[in-house]
Short mmCIF file of C-alpha atoms in Angstrom, two decimals:
data_model
loop_
_atom_site.label_atom_id
_atom_site.label_comp_id
_atom_site.label_asym_id
_atom_site.label_seq_id
_atom_site.Cartn_x
_atom_site.Cartn_y
_atom_site.Cartn_z
CA UNK A 1 18.57 14.28 -15.70
CA UNK A 2 16.64 12.25 -13.86
CA UNK A 3 13.31 13.35 -12.06
CA UNK A 4 12.31 12.27 -8.39
CA UNK A 5 8.99 13.40 -6.95
CA UNK A 6 8.90 13.13 -3.29
CA UNK A 7 5.32 12.53 -2.11
CA UNK A 8 4.50 13.45 1.35
CA UNK A 9 0.95 13.09 2.62
CA UNK A 10 0.06 15.76 5.62
CA UNK A 11 -2.32 15.99 7.85
CA UNK A 12 -2.56 18.41 10.49
CA UNK A 13 1.48 18.76 10.31
CA UNK A 14 1.71 22.33 11.10
CA UNK A 15 4.87 21.67 13.92
CA UNK A 16 6.82 19.76 11.72
CA UNK A 17 6.62 21.34 7.94
CA UNK A 18 9.50 23.48 8.17
CA UNK A 19 11.92 20.82 9.85
CA UNK A 20 10.73 18.07 6.98
CA UNK A 21 11.31 20.89 4.29
CA UNK A 22 14.84 22.19 5.46
CA UNK A 23 16.47 18.57 6.14
CA UNK A 24 14.72 17.02 2.97
CA UNK A 25 16.36 20.01 1.09
CA UNK A 26 19.40 19.44 2.56
CA UNK A 27 19.58 15.90 1.78
CA UNK A 28 18.62 15.78 -2.09
CA UNK A 29 21.33 18.42 -2.94
CA UNK A 30 23.65 15.11 -2.78
CA UNK A 31 21.79 13.75 -5.36
CA UNK A 32 23.73 15.87 -8.25
CA UNK A 33 22.64 13.70 -11.08
CA UNK A 34 18.64 13.99 -10.45
CA UNK A 35 16.42 17.14 -9.78
CA UNK A 36 13.71 16.71 -7.21
CA UNK A 37 10.06 17.77 -6.80
CA UNK A 38 7.57 17.76 -3.56
CA UNK A 39 4.23 17.11 -3.98
CA UNK A 40 2.47 17.66 -0.64
CA UNK A 41 -1.04 16.64 -0.14
CA UNK A 42 -3.33 18.22 2.66
CA UNK A 43 -5.49 15.18 3.57
CA UNK A 44 -8.12 17.62 4.76
CA UNK A 45 -5.86 19.48 7.64
CA UNK A 46 -7.68 21.60 10.60
CA UNK A 47 -4.53 23.77 11.38
CA UNK A 48 -1.94 26.03 9.52
CA UNK A 49 -1.03 23.15 7.23
CA UNK A 50 -2.09 24.36 4.03
CA UNK A 51 -1.17 28.00 4.54
CA UNK A 52 2.62 26.49 5.16
CA UNK A 53 2.52 24.32 2.08
CA UNK A 54 0.86 27.36 -0.08
CA UNK A 55 4.32 29.23 1.46
CA UNK A 56 6.58 26.94 0.36
CA UNK A 57 5.21 26.86 -3.16
CA UNK A 58 5.64 30.15 -3.55
CA UNK A 59 8.99 30.52 -1.96
CA UNK A 60 10.08 27.34 -4.11
CA UNK A 61 8.84 26.30 -7.49
CA UNK A 62 9.59 22.32 -6.62
CA UNK A 63 7.20 22.35 -3.90
CA UNK A 64 3.46 21.39 -5.24
CA UNK A 65 0.47 20.80 -3.01
CA UNK A 66 -2.67 19.16 -3.04
CA UNK A 67 -5.58 20.07 -0.86
CA UNK A 68 -8.57 17.59 -0.16
CA UNK A 69 -12.34 18.69 0.25
CA UNK A 70 -11.92 16.91 3.66
CA UNK A 71 -9.96 13.98 5.37
CA UNK A 72 -9.81 11.12 2.71
CA UNK A 73 -7.18 8.99 4.70
CA UNK A 74 -3.31 8.51 3.68
CA UNK A 75 -4.06 5.83 1.27
CA UNK A 76 -5.88 8.15 -0.67
CA UNK A 77 -3.50 11.02 -0.02
CA UNK A 78 -0.60 8.89 -1.32
CA UNK A 79 -2.92 7.71 -4.29
CA UNK A 80 -3.41 11.36 -5.36
CA UNK A 81 0.37 12.19 -4.97
CA UNK A 82 1.64 9.39 -7.16
CA UNK A 83 -1.09 10.56 -9.90
CA UNK A 84 0.44 14.01 -9.91
CA UNK A 85 3.78 13.09 -9.67
CA UNK A 86 5.65 13.52 -13.08
CA UNK A 87 9.10 12.15 -11.65
CA UNK A 88 10.90 9.33 -13.28
CA UNK A 89 11.22 8.25 -9.57
CA UNK A 90 8.70 8.41 -6.92
CA UNK A 91 9.29 8.58 -3.05
CA UNK A 92 6.63 8.28 -0.35
CA UNK A 93 7.91 9.93 2.85
CA UNK A 94 5.97 10.79 6.08
CA UNK A 95 6.19 14.73 7.40
CA UNK A 96 6.95 13.76 10.69
CA UNK A 97 10.99 13.02 9.87
CA UNK A 98 10.54 9.14 11.20
CA UNK A 99 11.69 8.68 7.76
CA UNK A 100 15.27 9.69 7.22
CA UNK A 101 15.86 11.94 4.29
CA UNK A 102 19.77 10.99 4.55
CA UNK A 103 18.58 7.58 3.08
CA UNK A 104 17.25 9.10 0.01
CA UNK A 105 20.62 9.38 -1.78
CA UNK A 106 21.35 5.40 -1.27
CA UNK A 107 17.76 4.97 -2.40
CA UNK A 108 18.23 6.49 -5.88
CA UNK A 109 21.53 4.65 -6.23
CA UNK A 110 20.22 1.11 -5.69
CA UNK A 111 16.85 1.89 -8.01
CA UNK A 112 19.21 4.10 -10.41
CA UNK A 113 22.34 1.40 -10.80
CA UNK A 114 21.58 -2.12 -9.38
CA UNK A 115 18.63 -3.29 -11.17
CA UNK A 116 16.20 -3.14 -8.78
CA UNK A 117 12.58 -1.47 -9.13
CA UNK A 118 12.20 -0.16 -5.58
CA UNK A 119 14.06 0.46 -2.83
CA UNK A 120 12.25 0.61 0.61
CA UNK A 121 13.41 1.63 4.26
CA UNK A 122 12.96 -1.37 7.12
CA UNK A 123 12.57 -0.38 10.67
CA UNK A 124 14.55 -2.13 12.46
CA UNK A 125 13.15 -1.68 15.99
CA UNK A 126 10.07 0.37 17.39
CA UNK A 127 11.82 2.53 19.39
CA UNK A 128 9.36 4.63 21.04
CA UNK A 129 6.65 2.84 20.78
CA UNK A 130 4.50 1.53 23.59
CA UNK A 131 4.98 -2.50 24.34
CA UNK A 132 1.46 -3.09 23.86
CA UNK A 133 1.60 -1.45 20.39
CA UNK A 134 4.57 -3.03 19.76
CA UNK A 135 3.40 -6.54 20.51
CA UNK A 136 0.27 -6.07 18.32
CA UNK A 137 2.20 -4.67 15.37
CA UNK A 138 4.29 -7.91 15.49
CA UNK A 139 1.29 -10.07 15.77
CA UNK A 140 -0.77 -8.18 12.99
CA UNK A 141 2.04 -9.00 10.41
CA UNK A 142 2.44 -12.67 11.42
CA UNK A 143 -1.45 -12.94 10.84
CA UNK A 144 -1.68 -10.92 7.98
CA UNK A 145 1.23 -13.07 5.93
CA UNK A 146 -0.50 -16.19 6.62
CA UNK A 147 -3.73 -15.00 5.57
CA UNK A 148 -3.12 -12.68 2.74
CA UNK A 149 -0.08 -14.94 1.04
CA UNK A 150 1.82 -11.57 0.27
CA UNK A 151 5.35 -10.54 1.45
CA UNK A 152 4.44 -7.95 3.63
CA UNK A 153 7.45 -7.80 6.23
CA UNK A 154 7.22 -7.17 9.70
CA UNK A 155 8.80 -3.26 9.90
CA UNK A 156 8.28 -2.53 6.17
CA UNK A 157 6.44 0.82 5.89
CA UNK A 158 5.35 3.40 3.16
CA UNK A 159 8.90 4.71 3.04
CA UNK A 160 10.28 3.43 -0.41
CA UNK A 161 11.81 4.90 -3.76
CA UNK A 162 10.15 3.30 -6.93
CA UNK A 163 10.75 3.37 -10.84
CA UNK A 164 8.10 4.57 -12.95
CA UNK A 165 7.09 1.26 -14.34
CA UNK A 166 6.04 0.45 -10.53
CA UNK A 167 4.30 3.40 -10.06
CA UNK A 168 2.32 3.24 -13.13
CA UNK A 169 1.37 -0.27 -11.87
CA UNK A 170 0.09 1.20 -8.86
CA UNK A 171 -1.91 3.42 -10.59
CA UNK A 172 -3.65 0.85 -12.42
CA UNK A 173 -5.08 -0.15 -9.30
CA UNK A 174 -7.99 1.91 -8.62
CA UNK A 175 -10.16 0.12 -5.81
CA UNK A 176 -11.59 2.47 -3.10
CA UNK A 177 -10.84 0.52 -0.12
CA UNK A 178 -7.31 1.04 -0.48
CA UNK A 179 -4.30 -0.63 1.40
CA UNK A 180 -0.86 0.38 0.56
CA UNK A 181 1.33 -1.79 1.52
CA UNK A 182 -0.70 -4.54 0.63
CA UNK A 183 -1.02 -3.30 -3.18
CA UNK A 184 2.96 -2.54 -2.77
CA UNK A 185 3.50 -6.56 -2.33
CA UNK A 186 0.69 -7.44 -4.36
CA UNK A 187 2.01 -5.48 -7.49
CA UNK A 188 5.24 -7.27 -7.04
CA UNK A 189 8.71 -6.06 -9.03
CA UNK A 190 12.23 -6.52 -7.14
CA UNK A 191 12.91 -4.50 -3.85
CA UNK A 192 15.85 -4.06 -1.72
CA UNK A 193 15.31 -3.19 1.84
CA UNK A 194 17.70 -0.69 3.79
CA UNK A 195 17.40 -0.99 7.76
CA UNK A 196 17.36 2.19 10.05
CA UNK A 197 16.31 2.73 13.48
CA UNK A 198 12.73 3.87 14.44
CA UNK A 199 12.98 7.81 15.91
CA UNK A 200 10.70 9.58 17.39
CA UNK A 201 8.33 12.34 15.41
CA UNK A 202 10.20 15.68 15.38
CA UNK A 203 7.16 17.38 16.47
CA UNK A 204 3.51 17.45 17.07
CA UNK A 205 1.74 14.47 17.94
CA UNK A 206 0.96 10.79 16.16
CA UNK A 207 -2.37 10.81 14.28
CA UNK A 208 -2.72 6.78 14.77
CA UNK A 209 -4.72 5.90 18.07
CA UNK A 210 -5.33 2.27 18.97
CA UNK A 211 -8.98 2.39 17.09
CA UNK A 212 -7.55 3.70 13.72
CA UNK A 213 -4.57 1.08 14.04
CA UNK A 214 -7.33 -1.68 14.64
CA UNK A 215 -9.51 -0.18 11.37
CA UNK A 216 -6.38 -0.15 9.28
CA UNK A 217 -5.01 -3.93 9.93
CA UNK A 218 -8.82 -4.54 9.53
CA UNK A 219 -8.97 -3.10 6.02
CA UNK A 220 -5.32 -5.12 5.09
CA UNK A 221 -6.98 -7.95 6.00
CA UNK A 222 -10.52 -7.82 4.43
CA UNK A 223 -8.89 -6.10 1.19
CA UNK A 224 -6.31 -8.88 0.53
CA UNK A 225 -7.65 -12.07 1.94
CA UNK A 226 -11.04 -14.58 1.91
CA UNK A 227 -9.86 -16.35 4.62
CA UNK A 228 -12.35 -14.91 7.30
CA UNK A 229 -15.20 -15.53 5.60
CA UNK A 230 -13.82 -18.96 4.99
CA UNK A 231 -13.25 -19.42 8.52
CA UNK A 232 -16.98 -18.29 8.83
CA UNK A 233 -17.79 -21.16 7.12
CA UNK A 234 -15.69 -23.75 8.59
CA UNK A 235 -16.93 -22.70 11.95
CA UNK A 236 -20.31 -23.03 11.09
CA UNK A 237 -19.84 -26.46 10.05
CA UNK A 238 -18.15 -27.60 13.44
CA UNK A 239 -20.99 -25.67 15.33
CA UNK A 240 -23.83 -27.64 13.31
CA UNK A 241 -21.93 -30.69 14.29
CA UNK A 242 -21.62 -29.73 18.19
CA UNK A 243 -25.39 -28.91 18.10
CA UNK A 244 -26.16 -32.55 16.68
CA UNK A 245 -23.62 -34.12 19.12
CA UNK A 246 -25.58 -32.02 22.20
CA UNK A 247 -28.64 -33.30 20.97
CA UNK A 248 -27.85 -37.20 20.90
CA UNK A 249 -26.29 -36.43 24.26
CA UNK A 250 -29.36 -34.46 25.90
CA UNK A 251 -31.69 -37.61 24.83
CA UNK A 252 -28.87 -40.31 26.28
CA UNK A 253 -27.95 -38.88 29.30
CA UNK A 254 -30.57 -36.23 30.14
CA UNK A 255 -30.49 -36.80 33.70
CA UNK A 256 -26.60 -36.28 34.03
CA UNK A 257 -26.74 -32.88 32.31
CA UNK A 258 -26.56 -29.25 34.11
CA UNK A 259 -29.69 -27.29 34.30
CA UNK A 260 -31.22 -24.32 32.73
CA UNK A 261 -28.81 -22.07 33.54
CA UNK A 262 -26.09 -23.89 31.35
CA UNK A 263 -28.30 -24.02 28.35
CA UNK A 264 -28.81 -20.22 28.61
CA UNK A 265 -25.21 -19.61 28.52
CA UNK A 266 -24.63 -21.91 25.69
CA UNK A 267 -27.29 -20.19 23.36
CA UNK A 268 -25.67 -16.74 24.00
CA UNK A 269 -22.37 -18.25 23.14
CA UNK A 270 -23.62 -19.78 20.14
CA UNK A 271 -25.38 -16.55 19.17
CA UNK A 272 -22.13 -14.09 19.83
CA UNK A 273 -20.45 -16.64 17.26
CA UNK A 274 -23.05 -16.34 14.72
CA UNK A 275 -23.29 -12.56 15.15
CA UNK A 276 -19.52 -12.18 14.71
CA UNK A 277 -18.97 -14.15 11.72
CA UNK A 278 -22.22 -12.51 10.30
CA UNK A 279 -20.45 -9.30 10.74
CA UNK A 280 -17.25 -10.44 8.93
CA UNK A 281 -19.23 -11.17 5.89
CA UNK A 282 -20.88 -8.10 6.03
CA UNK A 283 -17.57 -6.13 6.21
CA UNK A 284 -17.05 -8.12 2.78
CA UNK A 285 -20.48 -6.98 1.45
CA UNK A 286 -20.06 -3.48 2.42
CA UNK A 287 -16.79 -3.44 0.84
CA UNK A 288 -17.77 -4.65 -2.41
CA UNK A 289 -20.97 -2.40 -1.87
CA UNK A 290 -18.68 0.62 -1.90
CA UNK A 291 -16.66 -0.38 -4.90
CA UNK A 292 -19.88 -0.63 -6.61
CA UNK A 293 -20.45 2.94 -6.38
CA UNK A 294 -17.63 3.88 -8.69
CA UNK A 295 -16.93 6.95 -6.26
CA UNK A 296 -13.85 8.68 -6.29
CA UNK A 297 -10.83 8.13 -4.23
CA UNK A 298 -10.38 11.48 -3.23
CA UNK A 299 -11.82 15.29 -4.13
CA UNK A 300 -9.26 18.16 -4.58
CA UNK A 301 -10.35 21.58 -3.23
CA UNK A 302 -7.24 23.44 -3.85
CA UNK A 303 -3.88 23.03 -5.75
CA UNK A 304 -0.77 25.07 -6.17
CA UNK A 305 2.56 25.08 -7.75
CA UNK A 306 1.70 23.10 -10.92
#
């Protein structure tokens, strides 16, 4: 009999964990030719998440949990869950029930019987999200698609089931700065997309602020593209050319040029552009520096159910 490992990153999810467990266990009962295990990864929660996970592991032997020593981020939690999964098939799901458990049976049939390596959920809409966040999300996927030359479709998230071959390929990528959507695309494999409508969280509050989403987007671009560094060099070339043109114009038509105020504004503008691109290059250097340290992606404080 096949085994399905359901990997669930958790960060302050005490309000929704019971509902997630109830609905997901009901959904997997329809998968009659496979057994399931739940691997919950507590990413340094500060509420009763760990306590609830411990209770679930005592009540149901299928439930296992890993608790980090601090918050290492969702990407690290997904990696830890995959490392500890023993299933023939692995699933990533959010605990907030925005990933419909009812799709698990269809995903399993696709990967098991239709020859695909992966079956992933594709959000058809962003119902319940603000207009600004919706606009920024669409813009991000267009930008990262052009810069990284990877297939990262708008609406594609972490909700997916994959076979063991694809899971092992992801585990071979051990970089410290992880961006799982990019990694899914990088390793390739045949993927079938199942559309579903977005729903609001079952309970609790989202952990994603505009600041954290911006940092997440920046990580994705810098992890899979060198285009920003190339852009910095291109901009530098044009700034040098512009400086020569301005210098020649100053010599030829000095009497008709604006005064000192415009010169000062121009210097500030050019200095700002320079500092911006230095910051881009610094981000690449910082990421290389963190990789060179060979620090662990996560640190486990406690495990249960294994």
